[in-house]
């Protein structure tokens, strides 16, 4: 049974008839029991004894019984907090960072630690002296740790102030207003620190060891600290011990990295940085451990064959990765090989600069290419080599020369086709075959002013062919004397072009009997249709190179409409021509050599017949079965078509016009559709049913125009709702009909039979099935005739 004791507590477990109560476990006689209540006879002190375990025994009517009572004393804030140390002292080191504690103030409160009575809070009340700032220090209110403020970390100076006294206060009740408190003085000594960047270290590369090798040391003189290294170096190359000794753990290579900047970090055991890192600079000294190397294994260069002694042809440079500030990088060059070996002493290389130059007096007559071996060596004897391929460049010091001064004479017929090769000659050159100095450019200096010949050079052999580029004419030119020159495409560097570089070519043209030549390959002639026959419409002109007579004839004039003068070449018409019959005639004129009929020439003649307005337009089509409805139907019309046999110039657009009669123009209307069609329709709403004659004229577009007058029978009738005519149309008087023609044929047999036949035939034609309105021709043909 547990009780939190204040002054009294009821013991419900005691029966009503108990007696002889005994309490044990209370040596000081603090507790008593009466009337089932446990009470305190004396004041309780939790700090002296926070709990009691009491054994209560009693007697009942039957036997004696007992039970245990646990009494817990509730705490009361009746103790003032006190500092553990009466004299609180600490030291702060220069370089300590802001917020890093350098000491801790500790206090004690005897009240219950699990209550606010013992919950302590620390505060800094005053700093003496207040220089260089009044806020140099900071105390953590919960832990009591003392550290520097930002101002303190930056302004702390033992020469200005080497000791500070801090007035601190500790309160219980978490610092509430009703809390107990105690004040104390903390003395802080400002001390110097050995935490500084160590001197730079210079280490030779490739140290023999053994490793690790200590190279430097740092020390934090304040509280316990741990060290670590940071920087750009391979992991575990440098390490630091707990005592601050820095070690090198492997050989260094200056060519890989010639110096290291190492940051040394100092931290508390909890990982918080104590002070700013310090720097250690490690410089790597050079050892001559690199051989000089060329940037490329092989070089290519060119030297002219006429190069003078001392001519520089190439500079080779080797590189040494050792320290450039030492003699380890001094390089010496040597020429150690030449292929081919003979002749010797053609080249040399400068020992210090690597310049390769010509040592011989002349390179003429040497091999076209040499391979040199160059060695680069340092002071220790470390070396490497490269090869230099030297190509001896041919120079144009030999002009081309012909093997003979004159070539020919060569004979060529005048009818030789263009492209015929007359001859081929060669000018030899003593320079290296295939180079620009060996190539030859040929040129015709004279005799080819009319460009009858052209030159074609074979670049593989330097042979030049003289080729015919124009047709020859013996009668005009029977002999050619050509002057041919030969030069190189690049300038001569020594000597000059002399007579041997020039040759003469003689060519004779052989006469050949040639056929006649016509002045034109095609003649185009125009003739107006209907012109009187016998007029000269063209003259075919030709000539014979050999001055032979020429005879002309026609081929292809099948209808014999034309003739040509046998010797004059005059082309004439034999009869009047009609364009409507044929608008174009094509024939061939043959010109034959009068002395050799196998030689001939031909030309094509095209005769265009010009149109004359000699045809009148005509109405086309049968309109006897068509009709117009009365009263007038909207958009109903007869489509009238016309044609003109003349060309578009005269018969292109045909015009329809009604006769100048008031009644006609009142009743009828013509509406053009296109060049050859027009609509005929009623011009008034109603016209009495009957067959009407509509007079109109069709005219062509010529000036003056040709016209045709037309009297067109047009049936006008009433129509049903479908547009069908409801009455038979009457025949116009005086118009011949099929019935009358049949009556005439049968009249010789019997008048009665004729009359009966005429009656029956007329009856059959009086009721024809007229086409519906929908079958009327309303859309004209899109054509011109």
Tab-separated table of N, CA, C and O in Angstrom, residues 340-404:
chain	number	residue	atom	x	y	z
A	340	UNK	N	69.420	6.555	-96.670
A	340	UNK	CA	70.657	5.807	-96.921
A	340	UNK	C	71.885	6.530	-96.362
A	340	UNK	O	71.881	7.744	-96.228
A	341	UNK	N	72.928	5.760	-96.086
A	341	UNK	CA	74.105	6.319	-95.429
A	341	UNK	C	74.950	7.174	-96.357
A	341	UNK	O	75.660	8.074	-95.893
A	342	UNK	N	74.905	6.893	-97.663
A	342	UNK	CA	75.747	7.619	-98.618
A	342	UNK	C	74.898	8.626	-99.379
A	342	UNK	O	73.745	8.338	-99.742
A	343	UNK	N	75.430	9.797	-99.657
A	343	UNK	CA	76.741	10.299	-99.169
A	343	UNK	C	76.622	10.774	-97.724
A	343	UNK	O	75.561	11.201	-97.288
A	344	UNK	N	77.690	10.709	-96.983
A	344	UNK	CA	77.687	11.110	-95.589
A	344	UNK	C	77.756	12.637	-95.469
A	344	UNK	O	78.041	13.336	-96.429
A	345	UNK	N	77.559	13.074	-94.240
A	345	UNK	CA	77.689	14.496	-93.896
A	345	UNK	C	76.782	15.396	-94.721
A	345	UNK	O	77.141	16.509	-95.093
A	346	UNK	N	75.579	14.893	-95.025
A	346	UNK	CA	74.605	15.744	-95.721
A	346	UNK	C	73.903	16.696	-94.743
A	346	UNK	O	73.572	17.829	-95.103
A	347	UNK	N	73.679	16.236	-93.494
A	347	UNK	CA	72.902	17.019	-92.527
A	347	UNK	C	73.658	17.089	-91.203
A	347	UNK	O	74.561	16.288	-90.918
A	348	UNK	N	73.277	18.031	-90.368
A	348	UNK	CA	73.793	18.143	-89.017
A	348	UNK	C	72.666	18.652	-88.107
A	348	UNK	O	71.689	19.255	-88.593
A	349	UNK	N	72.787	18.397	-86.783
A	349	UNK	CA	71.817	18.897	-85.827
A	349	UNK	C	72.571	19.687	-84.765
A	349	UNK	O	73.629	19.245	-84.277
A	350	UNK	N	72.065	20.856	-84.424
A	350	UNK	CA	72.704	21.664	-83.392
A	350	UNK	C	72.532	20.997	-82.034
A	350	UNK	O	71.434	20.581	-81.662
A	351	UNK	N	73.647	20.903	-81.254
A	351	UNK	CA	73.667	20.166	-79.996
A	351	UNK	C	72.695	20.739	-78.980
A	351	UNK	O	72.058	19.994	-78.221
A	352	UNK	N	72.551	22.042	-78.941
A	352	UNK	CA	71.724	22.677	-77.914
A	352	UNK	C	70.308	23.012	-78.379
A	352	UNK	O	69.353	22.876	-77.616
A	353	UNK	N	70.143	23.457	-79.614
A	353	UNK	CA	68.831	23.944	-80.068
A	353	UNK	C	67.987	22.892	-80.782
A	353	UNK	O	66.773	23.041	-80.898
A	354	UNK	N	68.603	21.819	-81.298
A	354	UNK	CA	67.861	20.820	-82.048
A	354	UNK	C	67.546	21.226	-83.468
A	354	UNK	O	66.705	20.599	-84.119
A	355	UNK	N	68.223	22.270	-83.993
A	355	UNK	CA	67.990	22.727	-85.370
A	355	UNK	C	68.732	21.804	-86.328
A	355	UNK	O	69.953	21.608	-86.201
A	356	UNK	N	67.993	21.233	-87.288
A	356	UNK	CA	68.583	20.379	-88.321
A	356	UNK	C	68.808	21.242	-89.556
A	356	UNK	O	67.899	21.951	-90.008
A	357	UNK	N	70.007	21.176	-90.109
A	357	UNK	CA	70.345	22.012	-91.260
A	357	UNK	C	71.135	21.206	-92.279
A	357	UNK	O	71.595	20.088	-92.013
A	358	UNK	N	71.291	21.803	-93.491
A	358	UNK	CA	72.050	21.171	-94.578
A	358	UNK	C	73.537	21.409	-94.326
A	358	UNK	O	73.967	22.555	-94.084
A	359	UNK	N	74.307	20.337	-94.401
A	359	UNK	CA	75.757	20.464	-94.216
A	359	UNK	C	76.498	20.336	-95.528
A	359	UNK	O	77.616	20.844	-95.681
A	360	UNK	N	75.879	19.669	-96.539
A	360	UNK	CA	76.537	19.494	-97.837
A	360	UNK	C	76.477	20.784	-98.630
A	360	UNK	O	75.619	21.658	-98.397
A	361	UNK	N	77.382	20.901	-99.607
A	361	UNK	CA	77.404	22.094	-100.458
A	361	UNK	C	76.222	22.105	-101.426
A	361	UNK	O	75.753	23.165	-101.821
A	362	UNK	N	75.712	20.923	-101.806
A	362	UNK	CA	74.598	20.836	-102.744
A	362	UNK	C	73.866	19.526	-102.526
A	362	UNK	O	74.480	18.516	-102.151
A	363	UNK	N	72.547	19.542	-102.774
A	363	UNK	CA	71.738	18.330	-102.657
A	363	UNK	C	71.424	17.733	-104.020
A	363	UNK	O	70.684	16.747	-104.116
A	364	UNK	N	71.997	18.306	-105.091
A	364	UNK	CA	71.746	17.785	-106.435
A	364	UNK	C	72.344	16.393	-106.563
A	364	UNK	O	73.461	16.131	-106.108
A	365	UNK	N	71.584	15.499	-107.182
A	365	UNK	CA	72.073	14.159	-107.419
A	365	UNK	C	71.954	13.233	-106.228
A	365	UNK	O	72.396	12.080	-106.291
A	366	UNK	N	71.373	13.705	-105.118
A	366	UNK	CA	71.226	12.847	-103.949
A	366	UNK	C	69.942	12.023	-104.072
A	366	UNK	O	69.172	12.164	-105.029
A	367	UNK	N	69.735	11.150	-103.066
A	367	UNK	CA	68.524	10.330	-103.048
A	367	UNK	C	67.299	11.231	-102.860
A	367	UNK	O	67.390	12.330	-102.293
A	368	UNK	N	66.150	10.762	-103.286
A	368	UNK	CA	64.951	11.605	-103.144
A	368	UNK	C	64.472	11.712	-101.700
A	368	UNK	O	63.695	12.613	-101.388
A	369	UNK	N	64.935	10.824	-100.808
A	369	UNK	CA	64.456	10.867	-99.424
A	369	UNK	C	65.501	10.267	-98.492
A	369	UNK	O	66.182	9.307	-98.823
A	370	UNK	N	65.592	10.870	-97.248
A	370	UNK	CA	66.506	10.385	-96.225
A	370	UNK	C	65.748	10.280	-94.907
A	370	UNK	O	64.849	11.085	-94.618
A	371	UNK	N	66.141	9.268	-94.111
A	371	UNK	CA	65.577	9.100	-92.781
A	371	UNK	C	66.691	9.296	-91.761
A	371	UNK	O	67.681	8.545	-91.755
A	372	UNK	N	66.519	10.316	-90.892
A	372	UNK	CA	67.528	10.652	-89.888
A	372	UNK	C	67.038	10.203	-88.524
A	372	UNK	O	65.848	10.271	-88.219
A	373	UNK	N	67.992	9.744	-87.674
A	373	UNK	CA	67.684	9.386	-86.293
A	373	UNK	C	68.330	10.415	-85.375
A	373	UNK	O	69.560	10.602	-85.402
A	374	UNK	N	67.497	11.105	-84.565
A	374	UNK	CA	67.959	12.170	-83.674
A	374	UNK	C	67.757	11.691	-82.239
A	374	UNK	O	66.697	11.179	-81.889
A	375	UNK	N	68.789	11.882	-81.397
A	375	UNK	CA	68.718	11.501	-79.987
A	375	UNK	C	68.720	12.748	-79.118
A	375	UNK	O	69.488	13.692	-79.376
A	376	UNK	N	67.852	12.731	-78.069
A	376	UNK	CA	67.836	13.786	-77.046
A	376	UNK	C	68.265	13.148	-75.732
A	376	UNK	O	67.699	12.139	-75.315
A	377	UNK	N	69.245	13.777	-75.042
A	377	UNK	CA	69.822	13.193	-73.828
A	377	UNK	C	69.996	14.272	-72.784
A	377	UNK	O	70.376	15.404	-73.097
A	378	UNK	N	69.688	13.937	-71.476
A	378	UNK	CA	69.887	14.921	-70.414
A	378	UNK	C	71.234	14.689	-69.742
A	378	UNK	O	72.016	13.810	-70.138
A	379	UNK	N	71.502	15.483	-68.682
A	379	UNK	CA	72.818	15.433	-68.037
A	379	UNK	C	73.088	14.101	-67.370
A	379	UNK	O	74.253	13.699	-67.187
A	380	UNK	N	72.068	13.379	-66.990
A	380	UNK	CA	72.239	12.090	-66.329
A	380	UNK	C	72.421	10.960	-67.335
A	380	UNK	O	72.736	9.831	-66.966
A	381	UNK	N	72.224	11.251	-68.609
A	381	UNK	CA	72.354	10.224	-69.635
A	381	UNK	C	71.052	9.596	-70.036
A	381	UNK	O	71.029	8.709	-70.909
A	382	UNK	N	69.954	10.024	-69.418
A	382	UNK	CA	68.651	9.515	-69.841
A	382	UNK	C	68.332	10.072	-71.219
A	382	UNK	O	68.499	11.278	-71.469
A	383	UNK	N	67.850	9.231	-72.157
A	383	UNK	CA	67.673	9.705	-73.529
A	383	UNK	C	66.501	9.015	-74.196
A	383	UNK	O	65.982	7.999	-73.720
A	384	UNK	N	66.100	9.575	-75.342
A	384	UNK	CA	65.119	8.987	-76.250
A	384	UNK	C	65.429	9.497	-77.645
A	384	UNK	O	66.252	10.417	-77.810
A	385	UNK	N	64.799	8.917	-78.636
A	385	UNK	CA	65.120	9.290	-80.011
A	385	UNK	C	63.862	9.428	-80.846
A	385	UNK	O	62.782	8.950	-80.465
A	386	UNK	N	64.007	10.061	-81.998
A	386	UNK	CA	62.934	10.192	-82.987
A	386	UNK	C	63.537	10.074	-84.365
A	386	UNK	O	64.764	10.145	-84.532
A	387	UNK	N	62.693	9.893	-85.353
A	387	UNK	CA	63.164	9.837	-86.735
A	387	UNK	C	62.622	11.037	-87.500
A	387	UNK	O	61.502	11.490	-87.253
A	388	UNK	N	63.436	11.530	-88.413
A	388	UNK	CA	63.058	12.668	-89.260
A	388	UNK	C	63.180	12.219	-90.705
A	388	UNK	O	64.267	11.834	-91.150
A	389	UNK	N	62.049	12.244	-91.432
A	389	UNK	CA	62.039	11.877	-92.848
A	389	UNK	C	62.189	13.160	-93.656
A	389	UNK	O	61.320	14.039	-93.604
A	390	UNK	N	63.328	13.247	-94.385
A	390	UNK	CA	63.634	14.443	-95.174
A	390	UNK	C	63.426	14.107	-96.638
A	390	UNK	O	64.083	13.192	-97.171
A	391	UNK	N	62.494	14.809	-97.267
A	391	UNK	CA	62.252	14.641	-98.703
A	391	UNK	C	62.984	15.738	-99.456
A	391	UNK	O	62.825	16.928	-99.153
A	392	UNK	N	63.806	15.306	-100.423
A	392	UNK	CA	64.550	16.270	-101.246
A	392	UNK	C	63.633	16.700	-102.378
A	392	UNK	O	63.268	15.897	-103.244
A	393	UNK	N	63.224	17.952	-102.340
A	393	UNK	CA	62.250	18.480	-103.309
A	393	UNK	C	62.962	18.906	-104.588
A	393	UNK	O	63.901	19.698	-104.558
A	394	UNK	N	62.483	18.348	-105.669
A	394	UNK	CA	63.056	18.697	-106.977
A	394	UNK	C	62.741	20.148	-107.305
A	394	UNK	O	61.631	20.633	-107.072
A	395	UNK	N	63.700	20.838	-107.874
A	395	UNK	CA	63.496	22.224	-108.318
A	395	UNK	C	63.616	22.286	-109.831
A	395	UNK	O	64.294	21.469	-110.468
A	396	UNK	N	62.924	23.253	-110.399
A	396	UNK	CA	62.860	23.363	-111.856
A	396	UNK	C	64.131	24.016	-112.381
A	396	UNK	O	64.176	25.207	-112.675
A	397	UNK	N	65.161	23.200	-112.524
A	397	UNK	CA	66.433	23.717	-113.029
A	397	UNK	C	66.778	23.131	-114.393
A	397	UNK	O	67.912	23.281	-114.865
A	398	UNK	N	65.798	22.442	-115.028
A	398	UNK	CA	66.002	21.875	-116.370
A	398	UNK	C	64.805	22.223	-117.236
A	398	UNK	O	63.682	21.809	-116.924
A	399	UNK	N	64.980	22.974	-118.329
A	399	UNK	CA	63.862	23.297	-119.219
A	399	UNK	C	63.536	22.103	-120.113
A	399	UNK	O	64.405	21.276	-120.417
A	400	UNK	N	62.264	21.985	-120.558
A	400	UNK	CA	61.915	20.924	-121.510
A	400	UNK	C	62.506	21.234	-122.899
A	400	UNK	O	62.564	22.410	-123.305
A	401	UNK	N	62.916	20.192	-123.626
A	401	UNK	CA	63.504	20.380	-124.964
A	401	UNK	C	62.883	19.356	-125.912
A	401	UNK	O	62.569	18.227	-125.523
A	402	UNK	N	62.659	19.802	-127.177
A	402	UNK	CA	62.158	18.906	-128.222
A	402	UNK	C	63.311	18.091	-128.799
A	402	UNK	O	64.464	18.563	-128.859
A	403	UNK	N	62.999	16.898	-129.245
A	403	UNK	CA	64.029	16.034	-129.838
A	403	UNK	C	64.427	16.489	-131.233
A	403	UNK	O	65.497	16.138	-131.734
A	404	UNK	N	63.583	17.274	-131.918
A	404	UNK	CA	63.908	17.812	-133.238
A	404	UNK	C	63.281	19.191	-133.365
A	404	UNK	O	62.330	19.532	-132.644
